[in-house]
Amino acid sequence: MIQVQHEDFQVDDLYKGLLKANKTGAVAMFVGLVRHFSTLPKENCRFELEHYPGMTERNLQVIVDEANARWPLLDVCVVHRVGCLAVDDQIVFVGVSAAHRAEAFQACDFIMDYLKSRAAFWKKETQGSDSHWVDAKVDDEKSLERWSK
């Protein structure tokens, strides 16, 4: 399942959706949150995520397809929020179920690394009256290098 949405998500519901009767041996999950990125009180900070509908979902599907090609996965769930979010809000859920933990951990990590660098999302941070678009991070690109080996 791949969803891009404004609404918050329930981790427990998404987790239960990853369970495949008598086959699942492991579920690895990651939940990303809006962190406090300013010296101002968190009430004065906003985080906005924009996307290009259709293109973003296709980007995410390519990433999930690549993970499925690399590891024997039972299921993958990616939910990414868009819109205006506050500090401590959930942004992203990535969950992977597999027969074994190694595959689940590796695939979850892989999906997050590629999602951070290749999915079509644009991020804007607002601190009080000052706003700026967030540039791509060199560390995110470096994280991808380990998957090409």
mmCIF file of N, CA and C in Angstrom:
data_model
loop_
_atom_site.group_PDB
_atom_site.id
_atom_site.type_symbol
_atom_site.label_atom_id
_atom_site.label_comp_id
_atom_site.label_asym_id
_atom_site.label_seq_id
_atom_site.Cartn_x
_atom_site.Cartn_y
_atom_site.Cartn_z
ATOM 1 N N MET A 1 0.837 -1.176 0.000
ATOM 2 C CA MET A 1 0.000 0.000 0.000
ATOM 3 C C MET A 1 0.887 1.245 0.000
ATOM 4 N N ILE A 2 0.556 2.169 -0.844
ATOM 5 C CA ILE A 2 1.236 3.461 -0.902
ATOM 6 C C ILE A 2 0.162 4.534 -0.829
ATOM 7 N N GLN A 3 0.305 5.433 0.141
ATOM 8 C CA GLN A 3 -0.658 6.521 0.287
ATOM 9 C C GLN A 3 0.076 7.825 0.556
ATOM 10 N N VAL A 4 -0.386 8.882 -0.099
ATOM 11 C CA VAL A 4 0.057 10.245 0.185
ATOM 12 C C VAL A 4 -1.204 10.964 0.629
ATOM 13 N N GLN A 5 -1.163 11.554 1.829
ATOM 14 C CA GLN A 5 -2.399 12.088 2.407
ATOM 15 C C GLN A 5 -2.126 13.244 3.360
ATOM 16 N N HIS A 6 -3.159 14.047 3.586
ATOM 17 C CA HIS A 6 -3.078 15.128 4.571
ATOM 18 C C HIS A 6 -3.330 14.604 5.990
ATOM 19 N N GLU A 7 -4.170 13.605 6.113
ATOM 20 C CA GLU A 7 -4.602 13.101 7.411
ATOM 21 C C GLU A 7 -3.482 12.354 8.126
ATOM 22 N N ASP A 8 -3.557 12.368 9.447
ATOM 23 C CA ASP A 8 -2.637 11.585 10.253
ATOM 24 C C ASP A 8 -2.938 10.095 10.037
ATOM 25 N N PHE A 9 -2.068 9.236 10.505
ATOM 26 C CA PHE A 9 -2.257 7.797 10.358
ATOM 27 C C PHE A 9 -2.110 7.124 11.722
ATOM 28 N N GLN A 10 -2.696 5.941 11.820
ATOM 29 C CA GLN A 10 -2.622 5.146 13.044
ATOM 30 C C GLN A 10 -1.621 4.010 12.836
ATOM 31 N N VAL A 11 -0.517 4.068 13.535
ATOM 32 C CA VAL A 11 0.552 3.084 13.366
ATOM 33 C C VAL A 11 0.034 1.667 13.619
ATOM 34 N N ASP A 12 -0.774 1.481 14.643
ATOM 35 C CA ASP A 12 -1.267 0.142 14.974
ATOM 36 C C ASP A 12 -2.077 -0.455 13.820
ATOM 37 N N ASP A 13 -2.907 0.348 13.190
ATOM 38 C CA ASP A 13 -3.695 -0.145 12.053
ATOM 39 C C ASP A 13 -2.797 -0.532 10.885
ATOM 40 N N LEU A 14 -1.790 0.291 10.615
ATOM 41 C CA LEU A 14 -0.866 -0.006 9.518
ATOM 42 C C LEU A 14 -0.051 -1.267 9.819
ATOM 43 N N TYR A 15 0.373 -1.413 11.062
ATOM 44 C CA TYR A 15 1.098 -2.611 11.480
ATOM 45 C C TYR A 15 0.243 -3.862 11.250
ATOM 46 N N LYS A 16 -0.986 -3.834 11.712
ATOM 47 C CA LYS A 16 -1.871 -5.002 11.562
ATOM 48 C C LYS A 16 -2.079 -5.357 10.092
ATOM 49 N N GLY A 17 -2.084 -4.349 9.228
ATOM 50 C CA GLY A 17 -2.242 -4.597 7.801
ATOM 51 C C GLY A 17 -1.056 -5.314 7.175
ATOM 52 N N LEU A 18 0.098 -5.269 7.825
ATOM 53 C CA LEU A 18 1.309 -5.925 7.310
ATOM 54 C C LEU A 18 1.394 -7.404 7.672
ATOM 55 N N LEU A 19 0.570 -7.842 8.599
ATOM 56 C CA LEU A 19 0.634 -9.226 9.057
ATOM 57 C C LEU A 19 -0.031 -10.156 8.053
ATOM 58 N N LYS A 20 0.678 -11.164 7.663
ATOM 59 C CA LYS A 20 0.171 -12.170 6.734
ATOM 60 C C LYS A 20 0.115 -13.497 7.482
ATOM 61 N N ALA A 21 -1.085 -14.043 7.660
ATOM 62 C CA ALA A 21 -1.317 -15.228 8.480
ATOM 63 C C ALA A 21 -0.304 -16.340 8.190
ATOM 64 N N ASN A 22 0.348 -16.809 9.249
ATOM 65 C CA ASN A 22 1.262 -17.950 9.225
ATOM 66 C C ASN A 22 2.480 -17.766 8.322
ATOM 67 N N LYS A 23 2.742 -16.566 7.837
ATOM 68 C CA LYS A 23 3.898 -16.346 6.973
ATOM 69 C C LYS A 23 4.850 -15.310 7.552
ATOM 70 N N THR A 24 4.316 -14.308 8.233
ATOM 71 C CA THR A 24 5.139 -13.209 8.722
ATOM 72 C C THR A 24 5.992 -13.653 9.895
ATOM 73 N N GLY A 25 7.295 -13.481 9.737
ATOM 74 C CA GLY A 25 8.220 -13.751 10.832
ATOM 75 C C GLY A 25 8.782 -12.469 11.411
ATOM 76 N N ALA A 26 8.647 -11.364 10.657
ATOM 77 C CA ALA A 26 9.210 -10.100 11.113
ATOM 78 C C ALA A 26 8.486 -8.929 10.448
ATOM 79 N N VAL A 27 8.330 -7.874 11.206
ATOM 80 C CA VAL A 27 7.835 -6.598 10.688
ATOM 81 C C VAL A 27 8.803 -5.532 11.167
ATOM 82 N N ALA A 28 9.339 -4.771 10.225
ATOM 83 C CA ALA A 28 10.191 -3.626 10.563
ATOM 84 C C ALA A 28 9.413 -2.375 10.181
ATOM 85 N N MET A 29 9.431 -1.394 11.078
ATOM 86 C CA MET A 29 8.681 -0.165 10.832
ATOM 87 C C MET A 29 9.530 1.043 11.170
ATOM 88 N N PHE A 30 9.258 2.132 10.467
ATOM 89 C CA PHE A 30 9.874 3.413 10.756
ATOM 90 C C PHE A 30 8.771 4.458 10.735
ATOM 91 N N VAL A 31 8.775 5.320 11.740
ATOM 92 C CA VAL A 31 7.850 6.454 11.782
ATOM 93 C C VAL A 31 8.689 7.711 11.908
ATOM 94 N N GLY A 32 8.568 8.609 10.921
ATOM 95 C CA GLY A 32 9.273 9.879 10.958
ATOM 96 C C GLY A 32 8.375 10.965 11.516
ATOM 97 N N LEU A 33 8.960 11.829 12.340
ATOM 98 C CA LEU A 33 8.231 12.910 13.005
ATOM 99 C C LEU A 33 8.823 14.258 12.626
ATOM 100 N N VAL A 34 8.019 15.309 12.755
ATOM 101 C CA VAL A 34 8.528 16.670 12.583
ATOM 102 C C VAL A 34 9.325 17.010 13.842
ATOM 103 N N ARG A 35 10.609 17.294 13.645
ATOM 104 C CA ARG A 35 11.441 17.634 14.800
ATOM 105 C C ARG A 35 11.466 19.155 14.981
ATOM 106 N N HIS A 36 11.836 19.561 16.157
ATOM 107 C CA HIS A 36 11.945 20.977 16.481
ATOM 108 C C HIS A 36 13.229 21.498 15.852
ATOM 109 N N PHE A 37 13.118 22.289 14.808
ATOM 110 C CA PHE A 37 14.265 22.715 13.993
ATOM 111 C C PHE A 37 14.660 24.156 14.242
ATOM 112 N N SER A 38 14.232 24.750 15.350
ATOM 113 C CA SER A 38 14.456 26.175 15.583
ATOM 114 C C SER A 38 14.761 26.440 17.050
ATOM 115 N N THR A 39 15.272 27.647 17.307
ATOM 116 C CA THR A 39 15.461 28.078 18.692
ATOM 117 C C THR A 39 14.191 28.725 19.234
ATOM 118 N N LEU A 40 13.237 29.002 18.346
ATOM 119 C CA LEU A 40 11.949 29.555 18.772
ATOM 120 C C LEU A 40 11.119 28.467 19.442
ATOM 121 N N PRO A 41 10.142 28.875 20.257
ATOM 122 C CA PRO A 41 9.243 27.863 20.833
ATOM 123 C C PRO A 41 8.582 27.053 19.711
ATOM 124 N N LYS A 42 8.347 25.767 19.970
ATOM 125 C CA LYS A 42 7.836 24.899 18.914
ATOM 126 C C LYS A 42 6.477 25.355 18.370
ATOM 127 N N GLU A 43 5.725 26.107 19.149
ATOM 128 C CA GLU A 43 4.436 26.609 18.683
ATOM 129 C C GLU A 43 4.607 27.613 17.531
ATOM 130 N N ASN A 44 5.798 28.204 17.396
ATOM 131 C CA ASN A 44 6.074 29.193 16.350
ATOM 132 C C ASN A 44 6.716 28.576 15.108
ATOM 133 N N CYS A 45 6.747 27.244 15.046
ATOM 134 C CA CYS A 45 7.403 26.559 13.925
ATOM 135 C C CYS A 45 6.370 25.734 13.155
ATOM 136 N N ARG A 46 6.540 25.748 11.837
ATOM 137 C CA ARG A 46 5.688 24.947 10.954
ATOM 138 C C ARG A 46 6.568 24.217 9.962
ATOM 139 N N PHE A 47 6.047 23.134 9.465
ATOM 140 C CA PHE A 47 6.737 22.342 8.457
ATOM 141 C C PHE A 47 5.698 22.026 7.385
ATOM 142 N N GLU A 48 5.971 22.430 6.164
ATOM 143 C CA GLU A 48 5.020 22.185 5.082
ATOM 144 C C GLU A 48 5.630 21.239 4.061
ATOM 145 N N LEU A 49 4.820 20.310 3.612
ATOM 146 C CA LEU A 49 5.234 19.354 2.592
ATOM 147 C C LEU A 49 4.303 19.483 1.397
ATOM 148 N N GLU A 50 4.900 19.678 0.236
ATOM 149 C CA GLU A 50 4.134 19.718 -1.002
ATOM 150 C C GLU A 50 4.570 18.555 -1.875
ATOM 151 N N HIS A 51 3.689 18.160 -2.771
ATOM 152 C CA HIS A 51 4.020 17.071 -3.690
ATOM 153 C C HIS A 51 3.312 17.304 -5.014
ATOM 154 N N TYR A 52 3.687 16.523 -5.979
ATOM 155 C CA TYR A 52 3.056 16.563 -7.302
ATOM 156 C C TYR A 52 2.221 15.297 -7.404
ATOM 157 N N PRO A 53 0.889 15.413 -7.228
ATOM 158 C CA PRO A 53 0.036 14.213 -7.238
ATOM 159 C C PRO A 53 0.243 13.383 -8.504
ATOM 160 N N GLY A 54 0.313 12.106 -8.308
ATOM 161 C CA GLY A 54 0.562 11.191 -9.416
ATOM 162 C C GLY A 54 2.041 10.889 -9.545
ATOM 163 N N MET A 55 2.847 11.909 -9.706
ATOM 164 C CA MET A 55 4.293 11.710 -9.831
ATOM 165 C C MET A 55 4.880 11.174 -8.521
ATOM 166 N N THR A 56 4.456 11.726 -7.415
ATOM 167 C CA THR A 56 4.983 11.295 -6.119
ATOM 168 C C THR A 56 4.662 9.824 -5.875
ATOM 169 N N GLU A 57 3.431 9.443 -6.123
ATOM 170 C CA GLU A 57 3.044 8.049 -5.921
ATOM 171 C C GLU A 57 3.828 7.115 -6.849
ATOM 172 N N ARG A 58 4.067 7.549 -8.085
ATOM 173 C CA ARG A 58 4.874 6.740 -9.015
ATOM 174 C C ARG A 58 6.311 6.602 -8.514
ATOM 175 N N ASN A 59 6.881 7.681 -7.979
ATOM 176 C CA ASN A 59 8.223 7.604 -7.388
ATOM 177 C C ASN A 59 8.265 6.579 -6.258
ATOM 178 N N LEU A 60 7.279 6.642 -5.402
ATOM 179 C CA LEU A 60 7.224 5.721 -4.271
ATOM 180 C C LEU A 60 7.054 4.279 -4.745
ATOM 181 N N GLN A 61 6.237 4.069 -5.782
ATOM 182 C CA GLN A 61 6.038 2.718 -6.296
ATOM 183 C C GLN A 61 7.326 2.143 -6.875
ATOM 184 N N VAL A 62 8.108 2.960 -7.558
ATOM 185 C CA VAL A 62 9.398 2.513 -8.100
ATOM 186 C C VAL A 62 10.321 2.073 -6.954
ATOM 187 N N ILE A 63 10.337 2.826 -5.875
ATOM 188 C CA ILE A 63 11.174 2.493 -4.719
ATOM 189 C C ILE A 63 10.721 1.168 -4.096
ATOM 190 N N VAL A 64 9.415 1.009 -3.919
ATOM 191 C CA VAL A 64 8.872 -0.227 -3.342
ATOM 192 C C VAL A 64 9.146 -1.411 -4.270
ATOM 193 N N ASP A 65 8.980 -1.216 -5.568
ATOM 194 C CA ASP A 65 9.262 -2.295 -6.528
ATOM 195 C C ASP A 65 10.724 -2.733 -6.446
ATOM 196 N N GLU A 66 11.630 -1.772 -6.308
ATOM 197 C CA GLU A 66 13.055 -2.106 -6.187
ATOM 198 C C GLU A 66 13.320 -2.889 -4.905
ATOM 199 N N ALA A 67 12.689 -2.505 -3.806
ATOM 200 C CA ALA A 67 12.853 -3.245 -2.544
ATOM 201 C C ALA A 67 12.338 -4.677 -2.705
ATOM 202 N N ASN A 68 11.196 -4.837 -3.365
ATOM 203 C CA ASN A 68 10.649 -6.175 -3.595
ATOM 204 C C ASN A 68 11.555 -7.013 -4.490
ATOM 205 N N ALA A 69 12.264 -6.377 -5.403
ATOM 206 C CA ALA A 69 13.185 -7.102 -6.277
ATOM 207 C C ALA A 69 14.450 -7.537 -5.529
ATOM 208 N N ARG A 70 14.831 -6.796 -4.507
ATOM 209 C CA ARG A 70 16.058 -7.099 -3.767
ATOM 210 C C ARG A 70 15.850 -8.117 -2.646
ATOM 211 N N TRP A 71 14.677 -8.102 -2.008
ATOM 212 C CA TRP A 71 14.423 -8.963 -0.856
ATOM 213 C C TRP A 71 13.087 -9.686 -1.027
ATOM 214 N N PRO A 72 12.958 -10.886 -0.451
ATOM 215 C CA PRO A 72 11.679 -11.604 -0.510
ATOM 216 C C PRO A 72 10.706 -11.056 0.539
ATOM 217 N N LEU A 73 9.990 -10.025 0.177
ATOM 218 C CA LEU A 73 9.087 -9.346 1.112
ATOM 219 C C LEU A 73 7.668 -9.882 0.973
ATOM 220 N N LEU A 74 6.945 -9.858 2.066
ATOM 221 C CA LEU A 74 5.539 -10.259 2.042
ATOM 222 C C LEU A 74 4.635 -9.063 1.748
ATOM 223 N N ASP A 75 4.992 -7.905 2.326
ATOM 224 C CA ASP A 75 4.177 -6.716 2.112
ATOM 225 C C ASP A 75 4.996 -5.484 2.461
ATOM 226 N N VAL A 76 4.597 -4.368 1.864
ATOM 227 C CA VAL A 76 5.221 -3.071 2.135
ATOM 228 C C VAL A 76 4.100 -2.047 2.250
ATOM 229 N N CYS A 77 4.238 -1.158 3.213
ATOM 230 C CA CYS A 77 3.277 -0.068 3.399
ATOM 231 C C CYS A 77 4.063 1.239 3.551
ATOM 232 N N VAL A 78 3.741 2.213 2.704
ATOM 233 C CA VAL A 78 4.339 3.542 2.802
ATOM 234 C C VAL A 78 3.198 4.550 2.856
ATOM 235 N N VAL A 79 3.170 5.322 3.922
ATOM 236 C CA VAL A 79 2.203 6.412 4.064
ATOM 237 C C VAL A 79 3.010 7.674 4.317
ATOM 238 N N HIS A 80 2.791 8.683 3.480
ATOM 239 C CA HIS A 80 3.516 9.947 3.634
ATOM 240 C C HIS A 80 2.497 11.075 3.675
ATOM 241 N N ARG A 81 2.636 11.921 4.674
ATOM 242 C CA ARG A 81 1.726 13.055 4.800
ATOM 243 C C ARG A 81 2.232 14.255 4.018
ATOM 244 N N VAL A 82 1.302 15.093 3.614
ATOM 245 C CA VAL A 82 1.593 16.370 2.977
ATOM 246 C C VAL A 82 0.744 17.432 3.661
ATOM 247 N N GLY A 83 1.064 18.690 3.388
ATOM 248 C CA GLY A 83 0.325 19.791 3.990
ATOM 249 C C GLY A 83 1.135 20.419 5.105
ATOM 250 N N CYS A 84 0.457 21.170 5.932
ATOM 251 C CA CYS A 84 1.091 21.895 7.022
ATOM 252 C C CYS A 84 1.087 21.032 8.290
ATOM 253 N N LEU A 85 2.280 20.819 8.831
ATOM 254 C CA LEU A 85 2.435 19.974 10.006
ATOM 255 C C LEU A 85 3.113 20.750 11.129
ATOM 256 N N ALA A 86 2.888 20.306 12.345
ATOM 257 C CA ALA A 86 3.477 20.940 13.531
ATOM 258 C C ALA A 86 4.574 20.047 14.099
ATOM 259 N N VAL A 87 5.385 20.612 14.966
ATOM 260 C CA VAL A 87 6.425 19.854 15.655
ATOM 261 C C VAL A 87 5.775 18.665 16.366
ATOM 262 N N ASP A 88 6.404 17.508 16.257
ATOM 263 C CA ASP A 88 5.980 16.226 16.837
ATOM 264 C C ASP A 88 4.907 15.502 16.022
ATOM 265 N N ASP A 89 4.385 16.098 14.951
ATOM 266 C CA ASP A 89 3.431 15.382 14.092
ATOM 267 C C ASP A 89 4.141 14.256 13.351
ATOM 268 N N GLN A 90 3.411 13.197 13.070
ATOM 269 C CA GLN A 90 3.930 12.109 12.240
ATOM 270 C C GLN A 90 3.965 12.569 10.787
ATOM 271 N N ILE A 91 5.077 12.256 10.091
ATOM 272 C CA ILE A 91 5.212 12.601 8.676
ATOM 273 C C ILE A 91 5.093 11.362 7.808
ATOM 274 N N VAL A 92 5.843 10.321 8.173
ATOM 275 C CA VAL A 92 5.960 9.174 7.285
ATOM 276 C C VAL A 92 5.934 7.869 8.079
ATOM 277 N N PHE A 93 5.323 6.868 7.469
ATOM 278 C CA PHE A 93 5.351 5.505 7.981
ATOM 279 C C PHE A 93 5.866 4.610 6.869
ATOM 280 N N VAL A 94 6.868 3.812 7.185
ATOM 281 C CA VAL A 94 7.324 2.761 6.281
ATOM 282 C C VAL A 94 7.305 1.470 7.079
ATOM 283 N N GLY A 95 6.580 0.492 6.575
ATOM 284 C CA GLY A 95 6.518 -0.812 7.228
ATOM 285 C C GLY A 95 6.750 -1.909 6.212
ATOM 286 N N VAL A 96 7.485 -2.926 6.632
ATOM 287 C CA VAL A 96 7.828 -4.036 5.752
ATOM 288 C C VAL A 96 7.619 -5.336 6.527
ATOM 289 N N SER A 97 6.940 -6.286 5.914
ATOM 290 C CA SER A 97 6.833 -7.614 6.515
ATOM 291 C C SER A 97 7.565 -8.615 5.632
ATOM 292 N N ALA A 98 8.205 -9.564 6.314
ATOM 293 C CA ALA A 98 8.989 -10.598 5.624
ATOM 294 C C ALA A 98 9.013 -11.840 6.508
ATOM 295 N N ALA A 99 9.525 -12.912 5.955
ATOM 296 C CA ALA A 99 9.649 -14.137 6.738
ATOM 297 C C ALA A 99 10.735 -14.007 7.799
ATOM 298 N N HIS A 100 11.753 -13.194 7.524
ATOM 299 C CA HIS A 100 12.901 -13.075 8.422
ATOM 300 C C HIS A 100 13.240 -11.614 8.696
ATOM 301 N N ARG A 101 13.831 -11.351 9.857
ATOM 302 C CA ARG A 101 14.096 -9.978 10.289
ATOM 303 C C ARG A 101 15.115 -9.251 9.426
ATOM 304 N N ALA A 102 16.142 -9.936 8.953
ATOM 305 C CA ALA A 102 17.184 -9.257 8.179
ATOM 306 C C ALA A 102 16.590 -8.587 6.944
ATOM 307 N N GLU A 103 15.755 -9.320 6.228
ATOM 308 C CA GLU A 103 15.130 -8.754 5.032
ATOM 309 C C GLU A 103 14.219 -7.580 5.381
ATOM 310 N N ALA A 104 13.463 -7.711 6.456
ATOM 311 C CA ALA A 104 12.547 -6.641 6.860
ATOM 312 C C ALA A 104 13.320 -5.378 7.238
ATOM 313 N N PHE A 105 14.371 -5.516 8.059
ATOM 314 C CA PHE A 105 15.182 -4.356 8.453
ATOM 315 C C PHE A 105 15.843 -3.695 7.249
ATOM 316 N N GLN A 106 16.472 -4.497 6.414
ATOM 317 C CA GLN A 106 17.203 -3.946 5.272
ATOM 318 C C GLN A 106 16.260 -3.240 4.300
ATOM 319 N N ALA A 107 15.136 -3.851 4.008
ATOM 320 C CA ALA A 107 14.194 -3.249 3.061
ATOM 321 C C ALA A 107 13.601 -1.955 3.613
ATOM 322 N N CYS A 108 13.288 -1.922 4.883
ATOM 323 C CA CYS A 108 12.748 -0.704 5.500
ATOM 324 C C CYS A 108 13.774 0.425 5.423
ATOM 325 N N ASP A 109 15.014 0.118 5.732
ATOM 326 C CA ASP A 109 16.100 1.097 5.674
ATOM 327 C C ASP A 109 16.306 1.584 4.230
ATOM 328 N N PHE A 110 16.324 0.665 3.298
ATOM 329 C CA PHE A 110 16.469 0.986 1.876
ATOM 330 C C PHE A 110 15.357 1.933 1.404
ATOM 331 N N ILE A 111 14.125 1.592 1.735
ATOM 332 C CA ILE A 111 12.986 2.417 1.303
ATOM 333 C C ILE A 111 13.102 3.819 1.872
ATOM 334 N N MET A 112 13.457 3.947 3.146
ATOM 335 C CA MET A 112 13.594 5.287 3.734
ATOM 336 C C MET A 112 14.722 6.074 3.080
ATOM 337 N N ASP A 113 15.849 5.426 2.828
ATOM 338 C CA ASP A 113 16.960 6.134 2.185
ATOM 339 C C ASP A 113 16.545 6.672 0.817
ATOM 340 N N TYR A 114 15.872 5.866 0.032
ATOM 341 C CA TYR A 114 15.464 6.302 -1.303
ATOM 342 C C TYR A 114 14.309 7.294 -1.251
ATOM 343 N N LEU A 115 13.411 7.115 -0.303
ATOM 344 C CA LEU A 115 12.306 8.058 -0.154
ATOM 345 C C LEU A 115 12.845 9.462 0.153
ATOM 346 N N LYS A 116 13.842 9.553 1.028
ATOM 347 C CA LYS A 116 14.411 10.861 1.398
ATOM 348 C C LYS A 116 15.055 11.569 0.213
ATOM 349 N N SER A 117 15.563 10.810 -0.749
ATOM 350 C CA SER A 117 16.321 11.405 -1.846
ATOM 351 C C SER A 117 15.618 11.398 -3.193
ATOM 352 N N ARG A 118 14.695 10.473 -3.411
ATOM 353 C CA ARG A 118 14.145 10.291 -4.751
ATOM 354 C C ARG A 118 12.647 10.544 -4.891
ATOM 355 N N ALA A 119 11.938 10.610 -3.791
ATOM 356 C CA ALA A 119 10.493 10.851 -3.878
ATOM 357 C C ALA A 119 10.233 12.346 -4.076
ATOM 358 N N ALA A 120 9.214 12.662 -4.827
ATOM 359 C CA ALA A 120 8.919 14.051 -5.212
ATOM 360 C C ALA A 120 8.141 14.776 -4.107
ATOM 361 N N PHE A 121 8.870 15.199 -3.083
ATOM 362 C CA PHE A 121 8.309 16.026 -2.010
ATOM 363 C C PHE A 121 9.153 17.283 -1.890
ATOM 364 N N TRP A 122 8.503 18.387 -1.591
ATOM 365 C CA TRP A 122 9.199 19.649 -1.359
ATOM 366 C C TRP A 122 8.843 20.108 0.043
ATOM 367 N N LYS A 123 9.876 20.501 0.813
ATOM 368 C CA LYS A 123 9.700 20.817 2.230
ATOM 369 C C LYS A 123 10.032 22.275 2.496
ATOM 370 N N LYS A 124 9.159 22.904 3.284
ATOM 371 C CA LYS A 124 9.390 24.287 3.684
ATOM 372 C C LYS A 124 9.282 24.382 5.199
ATOM 373 N N GLU A 125 10.303 24.981 5.807
ATOM 374 C CA GLU A 125 10.308 25.221 7.249
ATOM 375 C C GLU A 125 9.986 26.678 7.509
ATOM 376 N N THR A 126 9.134 26.910 8.500
ATOM 377 C CA THR A 126 8.785 28.268 8.900
ATOM 378 C C THR A 126 9.097 28.427 10.378
ATOM 379 N N GLN A 127 9.883 29.475 10.673
ATOM 380 C CA GLN A 127 10.254 29.805 12.041
ATOM 381 C C GLN A 127 9.791 31.237 12.287
ATOM 382 N N GLY A 128 8.697 31.385 13.006
ATOM 383 C CA GLY A 128 8.136 32.718 13.201
ATOM 384 C C GLY A 128 7.680 33.273 11.869
ATOM 385 N N SER A 129 8.279 34.395 11.421
ATOM 386 C CA SER A 129 7.907 34.996 10.136
ATOM 387 C C SER A 129 8.878 34.636 9.017
ATOM 388 N N ASP A 130 9.898 33.837 9.323
ATOM 389 C CA ASP A 130 10.919 33.452 8.339
ATOM 390 C C ASP A 130 10.631 32.055 7.796
ATOM 391 N N SER A 131 10.566 31.933 6.464
ATOM 392 C CA SER A 131 10.339 30.645 5.818
ATOM 393 C C SER A 131 11.430 30.376 4.794
ATOM 394 N N HIS A 132 11.764 29.099 4.613
ATOM 395 C CA HIS A 132 12.699 28.713 3.556
ATOM 396 C C HIS A 132 12.429 27.274 3.123
ATOM 397 N N TRP A 133 12.676 27.018 1.834
ATOM 398 C CA TRP A 133 12.575 25.673 1.293
ATOM 399 C C TRP A 133 13.824 24.912 1.702
ATOM 400 N N VAL A 134 13.655 23.651 2.050
ATOM 401 C CA VAL A 134 14.763 22.814 2.512
ATOM 402 C C VAL A 134 15.470 22.204 1.305
ATOM 403 N N ASP A 135 16.789 22.409 1.239
ATOM 404 C CA ASP A 135 17.599 21.839 0.161
ATOM 405 C C ASP A 135 17.868 20.360 0.415
ATOM 406 N N ALA A 136 18.195 19.652 -0.648
ATOM 407 C CA ALA A 136 18.617 18.259 -0.518
ATOM 408 C C ALA A 136 19.867 18.199 0.348
ATOM 409 N N LYS A 137 19.987 17.149 1.121
ATOM 410 C CA LYS A 137 21.121 17.013 2.035
ATOM 411 C C LYS A 137 22.149 16.053 1.446
ATOM 412 N N VAL A 138 23.413 16.427 1.568
ATOM 413 C CA VAL A 138 24.510 15.597 1.083
ATOM 414 C C VAL A 138 24.491 14.238 1.783
ATOM 415 N N ASP A 139 24.190 14.226 3.087
ATOM 416 C CA ASP A 139 24.159 12.966 3.837
ATOM 417 C C ASP A 139 23.112 12.005 3.285
ATOM 418 N N ASP A 140 21.973 12.540 2.819
ATOM 419 C CA ASP A 140 20.940 11.679 2.255
ATOM 420 C C ASP A 140 21.443 11.002 0.981
ATOM 421 N N GLU A 141 22.160 11.752 0.161
ATOM 422 C CA GLU A 141 22.728 11.178 -1.067
ATOM 423 C C GLU A 141 23.795 10.139 -0.743
ATOM 424 N N LYS A 142 24.598 10.408 0.283
ATOM 425 C CA LYS A 142 25.638 9.457 0.671
ATOM 426 C C LYS A 142 25.035 8.158 1.185
ATOM 427 N N SER A 143 23.887 8.255 1.846
ATOM 428 C CA SER A 143 23.230 7.056 2.349
ATOM 429 C C SER A 143 22.861 6.094 1.233
ATOM 430 N N LEU A 144 22.614 6.625 0.040
ATOM 431 C CA LEU A 144 22.242 5.789 -1.087
ATOM 432 C C LEU A 144 23.416 4.964 -1.619
ATOM 433 N N GLU A 145 24.634 5.451 -1.422
ATOM 434 C CA GLU A 145 25.817 4.779 -1.955
ATOM 435 C C GLU A 145 25.952 3.344 -1.482
ATOM 436 N N ARG A 146 25.571 3.081 -0.243
ATOM 437 C CA ARG A 146 25.727 1.714 0.293
ATOM 438 C C ARG A 146 24.827 0.712 -0.406
ATOM 439 N N TRP A 147 23.744 1.188 -1.033
ATOM 440 C CA TRP A 147 22.819 0.270 -1.706
ATOM 441 C C TRP A 147 23.274 -0.064 -3.137
ATOM 442 N N SER A 148 24.237 0.663 -3.652
ATOM 443 C CA SER A 148 24.703 0.390 -5.011
ATOM 444 C C SER A 148 25.859 -0.597 -5.030
ATOM 445 N N LYS A 149 26.301 -1.018 -3.868
ATOM 446 C CA LYS A 149 27.433 -1.951 -3.781
ATOM 447 C C LYS A 149 26.969 -3.372 -3.954
#
